[in-house]
Short mmCIF file of N, CA and C in Angstrom, two decimals:
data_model
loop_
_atom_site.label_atom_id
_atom_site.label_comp_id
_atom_site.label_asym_id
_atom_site.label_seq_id
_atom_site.Cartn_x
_atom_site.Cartn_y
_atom_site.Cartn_z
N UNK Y 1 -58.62 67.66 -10.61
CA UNK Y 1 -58.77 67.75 -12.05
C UNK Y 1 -60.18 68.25 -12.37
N UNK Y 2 -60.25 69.37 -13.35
CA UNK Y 2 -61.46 69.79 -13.87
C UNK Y 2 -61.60 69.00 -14.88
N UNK Y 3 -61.20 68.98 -15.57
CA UNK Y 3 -61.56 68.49 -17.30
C UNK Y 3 -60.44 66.94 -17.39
N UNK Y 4 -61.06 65.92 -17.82
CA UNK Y 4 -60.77 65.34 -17.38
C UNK Y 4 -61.34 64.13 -19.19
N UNK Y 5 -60.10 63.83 -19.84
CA UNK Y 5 -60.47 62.85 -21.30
C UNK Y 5 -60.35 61.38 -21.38
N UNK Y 6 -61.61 60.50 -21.22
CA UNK Y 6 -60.89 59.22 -22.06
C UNK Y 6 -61.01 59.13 -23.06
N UNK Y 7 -59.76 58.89 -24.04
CA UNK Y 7 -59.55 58.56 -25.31
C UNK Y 7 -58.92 57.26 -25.77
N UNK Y 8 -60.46 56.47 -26.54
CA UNK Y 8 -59.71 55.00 -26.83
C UNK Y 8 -59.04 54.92 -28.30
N UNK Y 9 -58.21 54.83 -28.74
CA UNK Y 9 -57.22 54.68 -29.58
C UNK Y 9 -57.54 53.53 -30.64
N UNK Y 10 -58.48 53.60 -32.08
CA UNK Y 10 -58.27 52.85 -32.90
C UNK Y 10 -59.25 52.06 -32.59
N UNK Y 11 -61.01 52.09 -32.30
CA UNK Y 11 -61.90 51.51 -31.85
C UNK Y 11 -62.14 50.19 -33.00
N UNK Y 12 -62.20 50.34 -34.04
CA UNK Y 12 -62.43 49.57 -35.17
C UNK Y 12 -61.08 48.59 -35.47
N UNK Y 13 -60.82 48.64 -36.66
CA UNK Y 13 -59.82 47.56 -37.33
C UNK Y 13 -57.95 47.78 -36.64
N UNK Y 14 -57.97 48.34 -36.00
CA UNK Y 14 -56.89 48.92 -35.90
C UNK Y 14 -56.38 47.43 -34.69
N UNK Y 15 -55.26 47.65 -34.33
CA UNK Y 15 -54.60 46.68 -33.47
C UNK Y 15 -54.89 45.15 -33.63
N UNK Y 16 -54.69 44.70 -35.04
CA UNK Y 16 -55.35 43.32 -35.40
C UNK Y 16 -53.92 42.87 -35.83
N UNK Y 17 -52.72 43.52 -35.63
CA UNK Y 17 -51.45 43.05 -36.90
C UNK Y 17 -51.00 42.47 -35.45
N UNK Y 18 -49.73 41.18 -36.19
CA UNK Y 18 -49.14 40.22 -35.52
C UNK Y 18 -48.55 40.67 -34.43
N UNK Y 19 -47.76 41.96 -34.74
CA UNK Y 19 -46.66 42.75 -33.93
C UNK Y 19 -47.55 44.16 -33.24
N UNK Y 20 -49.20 44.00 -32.52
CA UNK Y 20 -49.06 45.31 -32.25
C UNK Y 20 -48.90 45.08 -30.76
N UNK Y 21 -48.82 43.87 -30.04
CA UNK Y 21 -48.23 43.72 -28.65
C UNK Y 21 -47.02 44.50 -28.29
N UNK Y 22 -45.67 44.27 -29.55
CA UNK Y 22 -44.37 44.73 -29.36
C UNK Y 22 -44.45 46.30 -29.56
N UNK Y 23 -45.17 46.52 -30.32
CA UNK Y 23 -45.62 47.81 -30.94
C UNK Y 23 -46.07 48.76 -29.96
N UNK Y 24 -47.13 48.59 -29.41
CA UNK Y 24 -47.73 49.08 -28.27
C UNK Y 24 -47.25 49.01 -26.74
N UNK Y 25 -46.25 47.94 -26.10
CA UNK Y 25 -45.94 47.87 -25.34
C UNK Y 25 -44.36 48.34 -25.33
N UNK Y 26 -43.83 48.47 -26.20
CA UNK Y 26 -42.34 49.55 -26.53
C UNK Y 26 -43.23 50.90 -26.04
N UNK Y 27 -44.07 50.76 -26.94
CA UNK Y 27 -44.65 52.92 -26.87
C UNK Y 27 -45.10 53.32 -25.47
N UNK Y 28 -45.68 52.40 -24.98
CA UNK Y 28 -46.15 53.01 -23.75
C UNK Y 28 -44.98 52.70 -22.51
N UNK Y 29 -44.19 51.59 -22.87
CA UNK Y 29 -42.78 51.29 -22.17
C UNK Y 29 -41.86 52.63 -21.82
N UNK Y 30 -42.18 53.52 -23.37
CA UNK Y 30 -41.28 54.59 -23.22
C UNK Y 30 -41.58 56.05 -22.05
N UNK Y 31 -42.26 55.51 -21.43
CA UNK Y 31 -43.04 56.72 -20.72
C UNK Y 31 -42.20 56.83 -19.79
N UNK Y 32 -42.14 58.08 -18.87
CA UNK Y 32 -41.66 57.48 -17.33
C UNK Y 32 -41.53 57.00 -16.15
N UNK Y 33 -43.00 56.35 -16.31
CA UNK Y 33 -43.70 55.47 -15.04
C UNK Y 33 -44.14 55.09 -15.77
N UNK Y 34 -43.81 53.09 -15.54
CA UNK Y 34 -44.59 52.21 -16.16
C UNK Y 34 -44.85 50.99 -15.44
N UNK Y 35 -46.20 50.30 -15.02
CA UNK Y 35 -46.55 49.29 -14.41
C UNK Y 35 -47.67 48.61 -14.99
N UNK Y 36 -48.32 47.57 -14.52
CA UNK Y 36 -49.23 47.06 -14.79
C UNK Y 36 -49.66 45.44 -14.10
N UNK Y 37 -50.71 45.12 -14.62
CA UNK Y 37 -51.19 43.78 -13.91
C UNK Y 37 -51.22 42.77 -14.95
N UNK Y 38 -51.06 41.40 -14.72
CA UNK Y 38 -51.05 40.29 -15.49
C UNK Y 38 -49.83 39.67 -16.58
N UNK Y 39 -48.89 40.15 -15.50
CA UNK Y 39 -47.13 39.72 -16.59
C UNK Y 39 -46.37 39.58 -15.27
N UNK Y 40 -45.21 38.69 -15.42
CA UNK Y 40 -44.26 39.09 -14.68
C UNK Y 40 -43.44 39.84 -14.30
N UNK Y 41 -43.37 41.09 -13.21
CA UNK Y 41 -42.89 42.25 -13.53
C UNK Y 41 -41.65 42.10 -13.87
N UNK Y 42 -40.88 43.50 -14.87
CA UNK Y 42 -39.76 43.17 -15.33
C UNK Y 42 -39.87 44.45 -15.99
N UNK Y 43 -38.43 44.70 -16.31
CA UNK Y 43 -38.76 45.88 -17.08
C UNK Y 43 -38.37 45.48 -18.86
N UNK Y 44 -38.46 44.49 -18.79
CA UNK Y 44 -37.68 44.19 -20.22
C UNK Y 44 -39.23 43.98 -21.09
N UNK Y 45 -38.99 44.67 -21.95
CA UNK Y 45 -40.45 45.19 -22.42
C UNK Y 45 -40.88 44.23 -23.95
N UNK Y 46 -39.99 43.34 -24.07
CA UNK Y 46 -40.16 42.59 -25.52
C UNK Y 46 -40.67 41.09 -24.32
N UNK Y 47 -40.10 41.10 -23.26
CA UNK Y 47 -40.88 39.89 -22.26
C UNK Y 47 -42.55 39.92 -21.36
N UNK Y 48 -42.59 41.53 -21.56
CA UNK Y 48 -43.85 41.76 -21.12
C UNK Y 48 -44.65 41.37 -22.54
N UNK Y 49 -44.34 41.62 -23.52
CA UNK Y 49 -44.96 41.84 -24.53
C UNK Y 49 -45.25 40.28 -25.13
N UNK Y 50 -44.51 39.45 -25.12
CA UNK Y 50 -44.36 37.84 -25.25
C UNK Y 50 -45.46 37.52 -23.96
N UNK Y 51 -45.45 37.93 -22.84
CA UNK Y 51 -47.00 37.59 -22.00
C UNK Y 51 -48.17 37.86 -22.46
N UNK Y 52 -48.17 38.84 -23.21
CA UNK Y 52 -49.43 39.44 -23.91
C UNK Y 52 -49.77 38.33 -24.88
N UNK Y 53 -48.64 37.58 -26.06
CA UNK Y 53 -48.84 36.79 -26.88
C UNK Y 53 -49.66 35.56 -26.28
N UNK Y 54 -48.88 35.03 -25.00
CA UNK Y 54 -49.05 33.56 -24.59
C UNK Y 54 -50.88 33.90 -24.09
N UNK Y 55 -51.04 35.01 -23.88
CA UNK Y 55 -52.96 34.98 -23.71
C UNK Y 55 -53.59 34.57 -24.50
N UNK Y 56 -53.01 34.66 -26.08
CA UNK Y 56 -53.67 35.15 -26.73
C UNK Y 56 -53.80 33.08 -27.63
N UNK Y 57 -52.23 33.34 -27.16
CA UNK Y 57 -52.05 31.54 -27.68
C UNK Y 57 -52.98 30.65 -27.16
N UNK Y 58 -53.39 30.60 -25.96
CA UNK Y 58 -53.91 29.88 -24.99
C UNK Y 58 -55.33 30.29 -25.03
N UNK Y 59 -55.58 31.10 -25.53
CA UNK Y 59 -57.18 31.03 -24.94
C UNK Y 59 -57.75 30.54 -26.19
N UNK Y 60 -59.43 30.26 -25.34
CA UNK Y 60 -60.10 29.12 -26.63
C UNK Y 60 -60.83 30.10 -27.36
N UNK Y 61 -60.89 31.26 -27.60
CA UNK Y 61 -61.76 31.95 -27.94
C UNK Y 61 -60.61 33.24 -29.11
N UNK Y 62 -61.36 33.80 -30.43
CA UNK Y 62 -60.20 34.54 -30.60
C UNK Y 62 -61.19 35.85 -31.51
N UNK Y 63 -60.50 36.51 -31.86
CA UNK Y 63 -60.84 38.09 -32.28
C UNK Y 63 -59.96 38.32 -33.25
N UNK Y 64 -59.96 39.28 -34.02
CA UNK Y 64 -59.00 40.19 -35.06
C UNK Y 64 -58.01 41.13 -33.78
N UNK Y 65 -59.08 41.78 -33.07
CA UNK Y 65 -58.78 42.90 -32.52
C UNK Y 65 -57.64 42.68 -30.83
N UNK Y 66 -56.73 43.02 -31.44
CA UNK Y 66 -55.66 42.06 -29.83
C UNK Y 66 -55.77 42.91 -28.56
N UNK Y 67 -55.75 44.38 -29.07
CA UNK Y 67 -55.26 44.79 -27.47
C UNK Y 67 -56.51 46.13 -27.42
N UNK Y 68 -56.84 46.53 -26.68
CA UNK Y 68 -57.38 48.06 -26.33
C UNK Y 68 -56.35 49.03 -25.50
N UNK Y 69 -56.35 50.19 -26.34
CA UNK Y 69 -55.34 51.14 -26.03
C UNK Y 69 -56.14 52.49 -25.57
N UNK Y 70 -56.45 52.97 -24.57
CA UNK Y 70 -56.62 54.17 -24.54
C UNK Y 70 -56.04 54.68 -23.51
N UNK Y 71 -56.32 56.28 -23.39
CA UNK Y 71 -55.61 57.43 -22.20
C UNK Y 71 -56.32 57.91 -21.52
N UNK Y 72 -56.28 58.33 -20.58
CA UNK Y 72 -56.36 59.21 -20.04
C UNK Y 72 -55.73 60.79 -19.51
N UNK Y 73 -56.70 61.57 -19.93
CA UNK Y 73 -55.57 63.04 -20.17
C UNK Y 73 -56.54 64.37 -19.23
N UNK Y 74 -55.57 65.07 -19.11
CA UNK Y 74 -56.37 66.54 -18.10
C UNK Y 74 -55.53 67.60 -18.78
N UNK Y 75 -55.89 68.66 -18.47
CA UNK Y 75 -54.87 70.04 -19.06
C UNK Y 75 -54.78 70.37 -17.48
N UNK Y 76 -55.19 69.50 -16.70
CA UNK Y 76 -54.77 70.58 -15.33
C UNK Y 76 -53.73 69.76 -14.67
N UNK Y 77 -52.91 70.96 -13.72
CA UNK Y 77 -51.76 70.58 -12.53
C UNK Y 77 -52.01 69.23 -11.99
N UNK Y 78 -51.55 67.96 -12.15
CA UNK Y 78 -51.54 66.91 -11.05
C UNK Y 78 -50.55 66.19 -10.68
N UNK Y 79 -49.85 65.82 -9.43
CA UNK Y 79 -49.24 65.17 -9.34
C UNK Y 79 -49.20 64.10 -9.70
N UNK Y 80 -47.41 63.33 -10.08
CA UNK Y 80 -47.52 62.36 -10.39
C UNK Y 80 -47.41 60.97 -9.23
N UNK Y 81 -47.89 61.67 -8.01
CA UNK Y 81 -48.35 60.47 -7.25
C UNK Y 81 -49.96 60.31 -7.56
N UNK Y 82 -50.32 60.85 -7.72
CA UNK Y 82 -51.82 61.15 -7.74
C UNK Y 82 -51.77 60.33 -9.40
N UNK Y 83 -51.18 60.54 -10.42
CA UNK Y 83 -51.46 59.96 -11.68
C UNK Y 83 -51.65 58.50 -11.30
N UNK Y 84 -50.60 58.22 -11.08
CA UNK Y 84 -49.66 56.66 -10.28
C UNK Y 84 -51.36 55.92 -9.47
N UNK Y 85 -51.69 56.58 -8.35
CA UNK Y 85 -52.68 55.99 -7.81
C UNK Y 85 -53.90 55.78 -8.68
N UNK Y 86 -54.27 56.40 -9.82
CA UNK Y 86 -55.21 56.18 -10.56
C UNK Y 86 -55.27 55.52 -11.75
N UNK Y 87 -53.97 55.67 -12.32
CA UNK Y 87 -53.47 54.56 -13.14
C UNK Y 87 -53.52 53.00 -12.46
N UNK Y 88 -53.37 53.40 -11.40
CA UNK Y 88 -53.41 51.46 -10.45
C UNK Y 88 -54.71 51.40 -10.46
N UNK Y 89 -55.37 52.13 -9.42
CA UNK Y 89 -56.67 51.91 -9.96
C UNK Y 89 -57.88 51.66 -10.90
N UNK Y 90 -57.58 52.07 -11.99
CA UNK Y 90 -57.68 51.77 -13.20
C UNK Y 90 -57.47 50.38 -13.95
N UNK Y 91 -56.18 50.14 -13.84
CA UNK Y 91 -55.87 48.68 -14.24
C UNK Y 91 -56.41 47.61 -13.33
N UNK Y 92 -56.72 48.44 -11.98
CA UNK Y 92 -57.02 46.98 -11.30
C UNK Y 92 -58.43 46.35 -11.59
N UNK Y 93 -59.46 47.48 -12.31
CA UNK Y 93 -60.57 46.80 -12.68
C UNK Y 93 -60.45 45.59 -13.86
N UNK Y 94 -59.43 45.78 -14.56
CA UNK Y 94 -58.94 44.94 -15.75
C UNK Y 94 -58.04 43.54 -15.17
N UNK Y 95 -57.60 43.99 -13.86
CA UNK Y 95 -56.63 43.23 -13.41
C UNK Y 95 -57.24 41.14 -13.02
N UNK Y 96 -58.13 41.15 -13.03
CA UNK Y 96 -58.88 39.80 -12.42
C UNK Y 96 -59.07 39.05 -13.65
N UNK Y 97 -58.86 39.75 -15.14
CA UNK Y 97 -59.18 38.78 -15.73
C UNK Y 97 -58.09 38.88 -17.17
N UNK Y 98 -57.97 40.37 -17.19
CA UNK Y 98 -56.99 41.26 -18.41
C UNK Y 98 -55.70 41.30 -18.13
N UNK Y 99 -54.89 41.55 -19.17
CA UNK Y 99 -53.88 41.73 -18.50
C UNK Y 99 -53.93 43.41 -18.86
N UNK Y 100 -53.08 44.59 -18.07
CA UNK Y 100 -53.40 45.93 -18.45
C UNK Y 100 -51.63 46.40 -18.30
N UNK Y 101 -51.22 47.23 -19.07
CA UNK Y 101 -50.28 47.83 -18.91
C UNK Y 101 -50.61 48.92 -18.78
N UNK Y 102 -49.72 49.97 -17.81
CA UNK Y 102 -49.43 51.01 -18.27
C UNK Y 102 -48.26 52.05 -17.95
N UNK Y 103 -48.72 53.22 -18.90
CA UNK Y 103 -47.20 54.59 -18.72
C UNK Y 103 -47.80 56.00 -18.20
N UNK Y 104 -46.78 56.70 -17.58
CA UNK Y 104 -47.74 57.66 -17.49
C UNK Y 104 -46.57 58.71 -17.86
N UNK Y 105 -47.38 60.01 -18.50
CA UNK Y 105 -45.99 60.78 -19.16
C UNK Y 105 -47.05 62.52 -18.81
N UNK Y 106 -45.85 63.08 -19.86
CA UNK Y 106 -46.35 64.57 -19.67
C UNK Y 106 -45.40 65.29 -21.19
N UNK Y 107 -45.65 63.94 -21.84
CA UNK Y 107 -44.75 64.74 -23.06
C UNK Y 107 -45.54 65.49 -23.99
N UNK Y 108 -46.68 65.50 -24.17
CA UNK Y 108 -47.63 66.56 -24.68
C UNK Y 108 -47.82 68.16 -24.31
N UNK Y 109 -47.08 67.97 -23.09
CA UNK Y 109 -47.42 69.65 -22.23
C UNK Y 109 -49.02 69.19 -21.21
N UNK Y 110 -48.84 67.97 -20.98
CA UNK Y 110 -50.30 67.69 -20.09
C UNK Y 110 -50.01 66.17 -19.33
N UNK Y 111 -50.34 66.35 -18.19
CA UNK Y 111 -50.32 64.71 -17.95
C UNK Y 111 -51.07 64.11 -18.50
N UNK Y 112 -50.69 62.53 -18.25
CA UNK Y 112 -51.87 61.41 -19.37
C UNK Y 112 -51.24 60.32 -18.86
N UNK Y 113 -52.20 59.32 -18.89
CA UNK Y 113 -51.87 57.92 -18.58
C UNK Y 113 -52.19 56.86 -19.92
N UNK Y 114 -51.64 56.51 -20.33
CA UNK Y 114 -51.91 55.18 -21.46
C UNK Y 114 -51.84 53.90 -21.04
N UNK Y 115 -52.84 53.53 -21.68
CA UNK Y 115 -52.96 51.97 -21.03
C UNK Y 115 -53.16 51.02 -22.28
N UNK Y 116 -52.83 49.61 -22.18
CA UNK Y 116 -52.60 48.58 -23.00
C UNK Y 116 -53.24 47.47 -22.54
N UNK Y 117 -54.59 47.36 -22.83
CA UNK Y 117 -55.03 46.01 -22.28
C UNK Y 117 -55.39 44.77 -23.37
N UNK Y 118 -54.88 43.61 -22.91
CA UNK Y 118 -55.33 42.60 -23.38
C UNK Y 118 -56.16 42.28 -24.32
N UNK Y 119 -56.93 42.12 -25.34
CA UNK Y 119 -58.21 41.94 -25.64
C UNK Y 119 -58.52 40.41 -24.76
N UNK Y 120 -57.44 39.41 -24.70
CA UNK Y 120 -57.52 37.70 -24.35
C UNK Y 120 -57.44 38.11 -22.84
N UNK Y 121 -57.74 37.04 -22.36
CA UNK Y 121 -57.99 36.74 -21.01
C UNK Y 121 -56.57 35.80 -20.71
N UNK Y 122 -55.87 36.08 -19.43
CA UNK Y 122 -55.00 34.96 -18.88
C UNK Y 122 -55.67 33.96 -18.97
N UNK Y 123 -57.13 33.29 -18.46
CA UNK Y 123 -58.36 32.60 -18.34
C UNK Y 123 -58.49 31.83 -19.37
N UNK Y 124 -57.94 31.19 -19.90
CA UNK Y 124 -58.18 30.46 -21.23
C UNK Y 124 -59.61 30.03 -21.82
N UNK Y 125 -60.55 29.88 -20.74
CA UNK Y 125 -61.93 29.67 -21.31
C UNK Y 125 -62.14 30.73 -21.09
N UNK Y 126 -62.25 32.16 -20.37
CA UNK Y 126 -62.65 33.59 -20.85
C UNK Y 126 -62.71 33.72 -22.04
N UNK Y 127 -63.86 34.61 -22.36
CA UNK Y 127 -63.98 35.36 -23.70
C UNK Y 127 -63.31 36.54 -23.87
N UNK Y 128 -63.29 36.87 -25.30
CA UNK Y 128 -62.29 37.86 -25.85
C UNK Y 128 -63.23 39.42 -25.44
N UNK Y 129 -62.58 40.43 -24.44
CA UNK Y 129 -63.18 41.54 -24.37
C UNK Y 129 -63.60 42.34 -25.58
N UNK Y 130 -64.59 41.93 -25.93
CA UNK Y 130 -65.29 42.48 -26.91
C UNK Y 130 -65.42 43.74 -26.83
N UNK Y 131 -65.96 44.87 -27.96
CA UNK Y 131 -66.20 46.29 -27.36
C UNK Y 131 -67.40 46.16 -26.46
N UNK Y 132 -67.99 45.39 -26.70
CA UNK Y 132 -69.55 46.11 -25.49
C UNK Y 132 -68.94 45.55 -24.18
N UNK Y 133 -67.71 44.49 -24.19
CA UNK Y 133 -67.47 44.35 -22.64
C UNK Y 133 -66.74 45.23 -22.14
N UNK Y 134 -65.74 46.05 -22.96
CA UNK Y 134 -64.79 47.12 -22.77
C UNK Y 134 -65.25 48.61 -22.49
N UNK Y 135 -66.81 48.65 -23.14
CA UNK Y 135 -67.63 50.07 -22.83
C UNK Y 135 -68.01 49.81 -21.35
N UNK Y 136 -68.57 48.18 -21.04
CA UNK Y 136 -68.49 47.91 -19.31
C UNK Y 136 -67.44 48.71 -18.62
N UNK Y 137 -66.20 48.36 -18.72
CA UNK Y 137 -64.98 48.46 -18.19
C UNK Y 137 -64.56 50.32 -18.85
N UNK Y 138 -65.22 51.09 -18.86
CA UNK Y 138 -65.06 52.38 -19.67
C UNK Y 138 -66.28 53.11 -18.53
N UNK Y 139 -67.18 52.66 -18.57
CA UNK Y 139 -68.20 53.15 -17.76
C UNK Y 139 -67.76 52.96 -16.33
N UNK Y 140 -67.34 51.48 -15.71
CA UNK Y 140 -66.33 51.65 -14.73
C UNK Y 140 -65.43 52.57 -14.33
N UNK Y 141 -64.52 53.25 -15.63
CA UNK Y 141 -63.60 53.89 -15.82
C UNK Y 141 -63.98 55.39 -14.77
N UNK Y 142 -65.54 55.81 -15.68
CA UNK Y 142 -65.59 56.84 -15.87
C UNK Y 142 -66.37 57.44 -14.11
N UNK Y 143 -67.58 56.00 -13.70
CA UNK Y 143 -67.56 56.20 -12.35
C UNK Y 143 -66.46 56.35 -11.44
N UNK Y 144 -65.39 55.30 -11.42
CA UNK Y 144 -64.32 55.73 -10.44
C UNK Y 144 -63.89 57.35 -10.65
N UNK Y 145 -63.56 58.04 -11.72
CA UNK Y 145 -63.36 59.32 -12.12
C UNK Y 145 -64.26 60.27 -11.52
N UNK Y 146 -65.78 60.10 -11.81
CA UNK Y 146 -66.38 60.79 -11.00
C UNK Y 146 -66.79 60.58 -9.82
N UNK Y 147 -66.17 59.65 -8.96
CA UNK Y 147 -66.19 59.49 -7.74
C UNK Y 147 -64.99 60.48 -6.89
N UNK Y 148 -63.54 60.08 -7.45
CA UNK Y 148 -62.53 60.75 -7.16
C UNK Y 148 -62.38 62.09 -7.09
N UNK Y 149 -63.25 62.43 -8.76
CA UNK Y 149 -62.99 63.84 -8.99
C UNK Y 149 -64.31 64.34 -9.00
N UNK Y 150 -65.46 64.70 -7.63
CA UNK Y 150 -66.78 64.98 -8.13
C UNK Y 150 -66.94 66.27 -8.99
N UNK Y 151 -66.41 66.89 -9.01
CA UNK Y 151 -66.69 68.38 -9.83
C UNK Y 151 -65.93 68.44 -11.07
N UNK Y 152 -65.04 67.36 -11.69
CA UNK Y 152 -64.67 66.86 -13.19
C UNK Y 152 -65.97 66.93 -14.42
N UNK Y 153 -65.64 67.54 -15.04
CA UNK Y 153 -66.17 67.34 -16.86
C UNK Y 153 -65.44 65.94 -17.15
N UNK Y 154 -66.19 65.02 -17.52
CA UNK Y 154 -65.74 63.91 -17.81
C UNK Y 154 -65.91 63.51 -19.37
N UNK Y 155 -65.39 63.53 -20.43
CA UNK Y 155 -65.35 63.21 -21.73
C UNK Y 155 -64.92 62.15 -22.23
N UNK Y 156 -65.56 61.47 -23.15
CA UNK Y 156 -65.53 60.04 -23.87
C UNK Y 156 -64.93 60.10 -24.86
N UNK Y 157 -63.74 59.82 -25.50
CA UNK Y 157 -63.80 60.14 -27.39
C UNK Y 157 -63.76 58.49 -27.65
N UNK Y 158 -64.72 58.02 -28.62
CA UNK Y 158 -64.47 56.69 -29.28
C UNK Y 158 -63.40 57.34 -30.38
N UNK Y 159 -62.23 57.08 -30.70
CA UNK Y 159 -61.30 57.31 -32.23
C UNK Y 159 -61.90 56.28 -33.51
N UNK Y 160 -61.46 56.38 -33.84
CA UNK Y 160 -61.86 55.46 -35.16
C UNK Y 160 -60.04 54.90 -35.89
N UNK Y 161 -59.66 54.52 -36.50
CA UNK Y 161 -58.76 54.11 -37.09
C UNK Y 161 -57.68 54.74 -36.72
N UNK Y 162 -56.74 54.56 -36.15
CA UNK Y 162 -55.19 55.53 -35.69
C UNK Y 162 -54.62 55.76 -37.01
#
């Protein structure tokens, strides 16, 4: 991959409503590779999405903001074993404490991976991934990327409101 986008989805007020677990985990459900860490696997996607809730029930700590959504996207040729391995990789930095979903598709005319993480911790005394802990976990992002891909353009977009 040359060019190479993370785009986080709705940085501000966005993903604070009751239903954006079901919401978000239908959408990225619909892809055609979908996995993730911190649920019981399954493909029934209103039960993954009820795991997302029980984090959120349980932990002592709470936020407006429930889940972080962003992608990852290229305009260039890649396999989708190659998506698959980096999408795992990816979630697994989230995986020890987040829970992370994700899909990986090509319905744009480009591959892309979307991901759905937690804002709550399985961890019930964990704190709520705040944005400055999620720019941690973004900067993570972006080293593994330029490790994998050393000769990648690597791009950040913060979104603002979806």
């Amino acid at each position: 991959m040359k060019n190479i986008l993370i785009k986080i989805i709705g940085t501000t007020s966005t993903h604070t409503n009751d239903d954006v677990y079901e919401n978000i985990i239908r959408y990225i459900g619909n892809k055609k590779y979908i996995n993730g860490y911190g649920f019981f696997p399954t493909q029934n996607l209103d039960a993954i999405a009820r795991q997302f809730h029980f984090s959120e029930t349980y932990s002592n700590t709470s936020t407006d903001k429930k889940i972080w959504h962003f992608i990852i996207s290229t305009n260039d040729p890649v396999s989708g074993q190659e998506l698959a391995i980096l999408a795992n990789n990816v979630a697994l930095l989230f995986a020890s404490d987040y829970q992370c979903f994700y899909g990986i598709d090509s319905d744009k005319g480009h591959p892309h991976i979307h991901f759905a993480v937690n804002t709550y911790s399985y961890h019930p005394k964990q704190t709520v991934l705040t944005k400055n802990e999620f720019e941690t976990y973004i900067f993570q992002i972006q080293n593994l990327l330029s490790i994998r891909y050393p000769n990648a353009y690597i791009q950040t977009q913060w979104e603002g409101d979806e």
